[in-house]
């Protein structure tokens, strides 16, 4: 049996403030660190051992991964960071309060921006200081590949080459891999693995720092997927994520 564990980062400062974050590089809150450490404890209790881990360029994911590996006593394993695992880019929405945006534009429109497959927010201007081309960490990424906004479809198109050419092929030599990333970048991977239709992906909300396990048979076909943890608590955390885009 082969396994890949997908893990959304712990609560960030802008999760707490209910802001659209995207590629903005915000830190974990104290609660987020605690969530990440708890995820590591859960994985350790279930006997998980990883041969390699992957994460994005954003510190909330990197720090979550570090916490998990510390709890697993696996700080030494190879870790690969790649910008393709970054969160969906929210364009001009980045930094805005989700509830205030819902009051202004309506909950239905905000739901489309947050969760739909093919609706992207308004893009950043080319000279906007939030444009990733001004960030040193993306200096080696061709400017044409750096987004100014993204739909989930755009995010999937960004992630899939890395997933298909780098992460998934490593199951040939490793039994367990860990991917720590973001709500929407992971939704894209899950959509691919579970063949979720475009119009149904809107209902998938990932809670912070809850390990999501995908098991594969000897032919690398998905055989089982499940969250680790108390089902009722996980459901409540999913509902809280879904409520972030309502008027309140």
Short mmCIF file of N, CA and C in Angstrom, two decimals, residues 54 94 223 234 239:
data_model
loop_
_atom_site.label_atom_id
_atom_site.label_comp_id
_atom_site.label_asym_id
_atom_site.label_seq_id
_atom_site.Cartn_x
_atom_site.Cartn_y
_atom_site.Cartn_z
N UNK A 54 6.62 17.75 0.80
CA UNK A 54 6.53 18.84 -0.17
C UNK A 54 5.70 19.96 0.44
N UNK A 94 -7.22 40.10 -2.41
CA UNK A 94 -6.27 39.79 -1.35
C UNK A 94 -6.20 40.92 -0.32
N UNK A 223 -7.45 3.79 -3.74
CA UNK A 223 -8.28 2.73 -3.17
C UNK A 223 -9.11 3.22 -1.98
N UNK A 234 -14.31 17.31 12.83
CA UNK A 234 -13.87 17.66 11.48
C UNK A 234 -15.01 18.30 10.70
N UNK A 239 -17.58 23.18 8.33
CA UNK A 239 -18.70 24.13 8.30
C UNK A 239 -18.22 25.54 8.64
#
